[in-house]
Amino acid sequence: MLTIKALTKIYEDWGEDIDDFYTTYNVDIGPVEINRAADTFSFELISPKRLARMTGRDDIIIGHGHFIARDFNENILEATLNRIINKCADNDINKAYKNLSAYFRWEMDK
C-alpha cells in the first residue's frame, strides 16, 4: 500500500483576490511499510481565475500535472491526493507509480 510521505509546497503566487492562486508542490509517495522510501511527483494547484489569466487568446495549457480548484484548501487537496493514490494502487509498485504518473509529473519520467 502506498502513502504520502511528504507534501511540500515549492512555490506559491497569490493574486489580488483570494480566488487567484498558483502553487506548485512535490509529493513524495512510497510504500507504507518501508521508512523513507518514496518517489517524488510534482503538480500545480491552480485556480480557474489564474488559469484564465495564464492563457492568452491563442494559448493552450496541457493539463498533465495541473489540479484546478476554486478554493485553496490543503485538507481537500490531501484528501484528493489520497483518493488518487488509492485509485492507482497495484501489487506491483512500479505499475502503481506508472499509474500515478498519469496524474502527476514523475521524477522517473524525465
PDB file of C-alpha atoms in Angstrom:
ATOM      1  CA  MET A   1       0.000   0.000   0.000  1.00  0.00           C
ATOM      2  CA  LEU A   2       1.279   3.471  -0.925  1.00  0.00           C
ATOM      3  CA  THR A   3       1.038   6.594   1.193  1.00  0.00           C
ATOM      4  CA  ILE A   4       2.074  10.237   1.154  1.00  0.00           C
ATOM      5  CA  LYS A   5       5.468  10.514   2.843  1.00  0.00           C
ATOM      6  CA  ALA A   6       5.782  14.289   2.347  1.00  0.00           C
ATOM      7  CA  LEU A   7       3.812  17.077   0.703  1.00  0.00           C
ATOM      8  CA  THR A   8       5.998  20.112   0.059  1.00  0.00           C
ATOM      9  CA  LYS A   9       4.852  23.439  -1.309  1.00  0.00           C
ATOM     10  CA  ILE A  10       7.622  24.580  -3.657  1.00  0.00           C
ATOM     11  CA  TYR A  11       6.206  27.872  -4.914  1.00  0.00           C
ATOM     12  CA  GLU A  12       3.120  29.992  -4.392  1.00  0.00           C
ATOM     13  CA  ASP A  13       1.822  33.069  -6.141  1.00  0.00           C
ATOM     14  CA  TRP A  14      -1.268  34.852  -4.883  1.00  0.00           C
ATOM     15  CA  GLY A  15      -3.046  37.474  -6.919  1.00  0.00           C
ATOM     16  CA  GLU A  16      -5.034  40.341  -5.509  1.00  0.00           C
ATOM     17  CA  ASP A  17      -8.092  38.158  -4.886  1.00  0.00           C
ATOM     18  CA  ILE A  18      -8.467  35.036  -2.741  1.00  0.00           C
ATOM     19  CA  ASP A  19      -9.622  33.091  -5.803  1.00  0.00           C
ATOM     20  CA  ASP A  20      -6.465  33.880  -7.794  1.00  0.00           C
ATOM     21  CA  PHE A  21      -3.708  31.441  -6.841  1.00  0.00           C
ATOM     22  CA  TYR A  22      -0.983  29.287  -8.356  1.00  0.00           C
ATOM     23  CA  THR A  23       1.001  26.849  -6.213  1.00  0.00           C
ATOM     24  CA  THR A  24       3.465  24.121  -7.081  1.00  0.00           C
ATOM     25  CA  TYR A  25       4.021  21.016  -4.988  1.00  0.00           C
ATOM     26  CA  ASN A  26       6.210  17.984  -4.702  1.00  0.00           C
ATOM     27  CA  VAL A  27       4.581  14.933  -3.182  1.00  0.00           C
ATOM     28  CA  ASP A  28       6.712  12.016  -2.037  1.00  0.00           C
ATOM     29  CA  ILE A  29       4.757   8.770  -2.297  1.00  0.00           C
ATOM     30  CA  GLY A  30       6.027   5.424  -1.115  1.00  0.00           C
ATOM     31  CA  PRO A  31       5.168   2.102   0.495  1.00  0.00           C
ATOM     32  CA  VAL A  32       3.682   2.341   3.979  1.00  0.00           C
ATOM     33  CA  GLU A  33       5.848  -0.489   5.255  1.00  0.00           C
ATOM     34  CA  ILE A  34       9.233   0.975   4.190  1.00  0.00           C
ATOM     35  CA  ASN A  35      10.535   4.057   6.039  1.00  0.00           C
ATOM     36  CA  ARG A  36      11.787   6.957   3.896  1.00  0.00           C
ATOM     37  CA  ALA A  37      11.325   5.040   0.628  1.00  0.00           C
ATOM     38  CA  ALA A  38       9.428   7.208  -1.834  1.00  0.00           C
ATOM     39  CA  ASP A  39       9.333   8.557  -5.345  1.00  0.00           C
ATOM     40  CA  THR A  40       8.776  12.250  -5.978  1.00  0.00           C
ATOM     41  CA  PHE A  41       5.902  13.532  -8.080  1.00  0.00           C
ATOM     42  CA  SER A  42       5.061  17.163  -8.848  1.00  0.00           C
ATOM     43  CA  PHE A  43       1.930  19.104  -9.721  1.00  0.00           C
ATOM     44  CA  GLU A  44       0.362  22.565  -9.662  1.00  0.00           C
ATOM     45  CA  LEU A  45      -2.777  23.607  -7.811  1.00  0.00           C
ATOM     46  CA  ILE A  46      -4.288  26.493  -9.712  1.00  0.00           C
ATOM     47  CA  SER A  47      -7.497  28.500  -9.568  1.00  0.00           C
ATOM     48  CA  PRO A  48      -9.730  28.931 -12.637  1.00  0.00           C
ATOM     49  CA  LYS A  49      -9.162  32.684 -12.399  1.00  0.00           C
ATOM     50  CA  ARG A  50      -5.370  32.276 -12.564  1.00  0.00           C
ATOM     51  CA  LEU A  51      -5.671  29.698 -15.314  1.00  0.00           C
ATOM     52  CA  ALA A  52      -7.706  32.165 -17.373  1.00  0.00           C
ATOM     53  CA  ARG A  53      -5.031  34.823 -16.820  1.00  0.00           C
ATOM     54  CA  MET A  54      -2.255  32.436 -17.829  1.00  0.00           C
ATOM     55  CA  THR A  55      -3.804  31.568 -21.162  1.00  0.00           C
ATOM     56  CA  GLY A  56      -3.624  34.165 -23.826  1.00  0.00           C
ATOM     57  CA  ARG A  57      -6.030  34.311 -26.687  1.00  0.00           C
ATOM     58  CA  ASP A  58      -4.384  31.508 -28.657  1.00  0.00           C
ATOM     59  CA  ASP A  59      -2.609  29.636 -25.844  1.00  0.00           C
ATOM     60  CA  ILE A  60      -3.203  26.065 -24.764  1.00  0.00           C
ATOM     61  CA  ILE A  61      -2.177  24.662 -21.394  1.00  0.00           C
ATOM     62  CA  ILE A  62      -1.761  20.892 -21.310  1.00  0.00           C
ATOM     63  CA  GLY A  63      -3.452  19.553 -18.164  1.00  0.00           C
ATOM     64  CA  HIS A  64      -0.952  16.911 -17.068  1.00  0.00           C
ATOM     65  CA  GLY A  65       0.037  17.709 -13.503  1.00  0.00           C
ATOM     66  CA  HIS A  66      -2.458  20.567 -13.117  1.00  0.00           C
ATOM     67  CA  PHE A  67      -5.101  20.388 -10.410  1.00  0.00           C
ATOM     68  CA  ILE A  68      -7.769  23.076 -10.718  1.00  0.00           C
ATOM     69  CA  ALA A  69      -9.678  24.265  -7.643  1.00  0.00           C
ATOM     70  CA  ARG A  70     -11.897  27.248  -6.895  1.00  0.00           C
ATOM     71  CA  ASP A  71     -10.744  27.441  -3.274  1.00  0.00           C
ATOM     72  CA  PHE A  72      -7.333  26.858  -1.760  1.00  0.00           C
ATOM     73  CA  ASN A  73      -7.876  24.184   0.880  1.00  0.00           C
ATOM     74  CA  GLU A  74      -4.992  21.890   1.795  1.00  0.00           C
ATOM     75  CA  ASN A  75      -7.296  19.425   3.599  1.00  0.00           C
ATOM     76  CA  ILE A  76      -9.312  18.897   0.416  1.00  0.00           C
ATOM     77  CA  LEU A  77      -6.067  18.691  -1.558  1.00  0.00           C
ATOM     78  CA  GLU A  78      -4.669  15.943   0.694  1.00  0.00           C
ATOM     79  CA  ALA A  79      -7.965  14.014   0.546  1.00  0.00           C
ATOM     80  CA  THR A  80      -7.862  14.237  -3.250  1.00  0.00           C
ATOM     81  CA  LEU A  81      -4.253  13.047  -3.349  1.00  0.00           C
ATOM     82  CA  ASN A  82      -5.152  10.071  -1.142  1.00  0.00           C
ATOM     83  CA  ARG A  83      -8.080   9.163  -3.432  1.00  0.00           C
ATOM     84  CA  ILE A  84      -5.730   9.225  -6.424  1.00  0.00           C
ATOM     85  CA  ILE A  85      -3.161   7.066  -4.612  1.00  0.00           C
ATOM     86  CA  ASN A  86      -5.838   4.511  -3.686  1.00  0.00           C
ATOM     87  CA  LYS A  87      -7.163   4.501  -7.246  1.00  0.00           C
ATOM     88  CA  CYS A  88      -3.667   3.870  -8.642  1.00  0.00           C
ATOM     89  CA  ALA A  89      -2.811   1.057  -6.228  1.00  0.00           C
ATOM     90  CA  ASP A  90      -1.310  -2.114  -7.677  1.00  0.00           C
ATOM     91  CA  ASN A  91       0.500  -5.114  -6.194  1.00  0.00           C
ATOM     92  CA  ASP A  92       3.455  -4.179  -8.408  1.00  0.00           C
ATOM     93  CA  ILE A  93       4.884  -0.909  -7.069  1.00  0.00           C
ATOM     94  CA  ASN A  94       6.324   0.010 -10.464  1.00  0.00           C
ATOM     95  CA  LYS A  95       2.867  -0.293 -12.038  1.00  0.00           C
ATOM     96  CA  ALA A  96       1.394   1.786  -9.205  1.00  0.00           C
ATOM     97  CA  TYR A  97       3.980   4.529  -9.792  1.00  0.00           C
ATOM     98  CA  LYS A  98       3.295   4.407 -13.526  1.00  0.00           C
ATOM     99  CA  ASN A  99      -0.439   4.743 -12.771  1.00  0.00           C
ATOM    100  CA  LEU A 100       0.295   7.782 -10.590  1.00  0.00           C
ATOM    101  CA  SER A 101       2.282   9.354 -13.415  1.00  0.00           C
ATOM    102  CA  ALA A 102      -0.995   9.783 -15.308  1.00  0.00           C
ATOM    103  CA  TYR A 103      -1.964  12.426 -12.732  1.00  0.00           C
ATOM    104  CA  PHE A 104       1.412  13.846 -11.705  1.00  0.00           C
ATOM    105  CA  ARG A 105       4.759  14.567 -13.309  1.00  0.00           C
ATOM    106  CA  TRP A 106       7.077  11.817 -12.074  1.00  0.00           C
ATOM    107  CA  GLU A 107      10.793  12.270 -11.483  1.00  0.00           C
ATOM    108  CA  MET A 108      11.421   8.966 -13.289  1.00  0.00           C
ATOM    109  CA  ASP A 109       9.641  10.121 -16.464  1.00  0.00           C
ATOM    110  CA  LYS A 110      12.396  12.632 -17.247  1.00  0.00           C
TER     111      LYS A 110
END
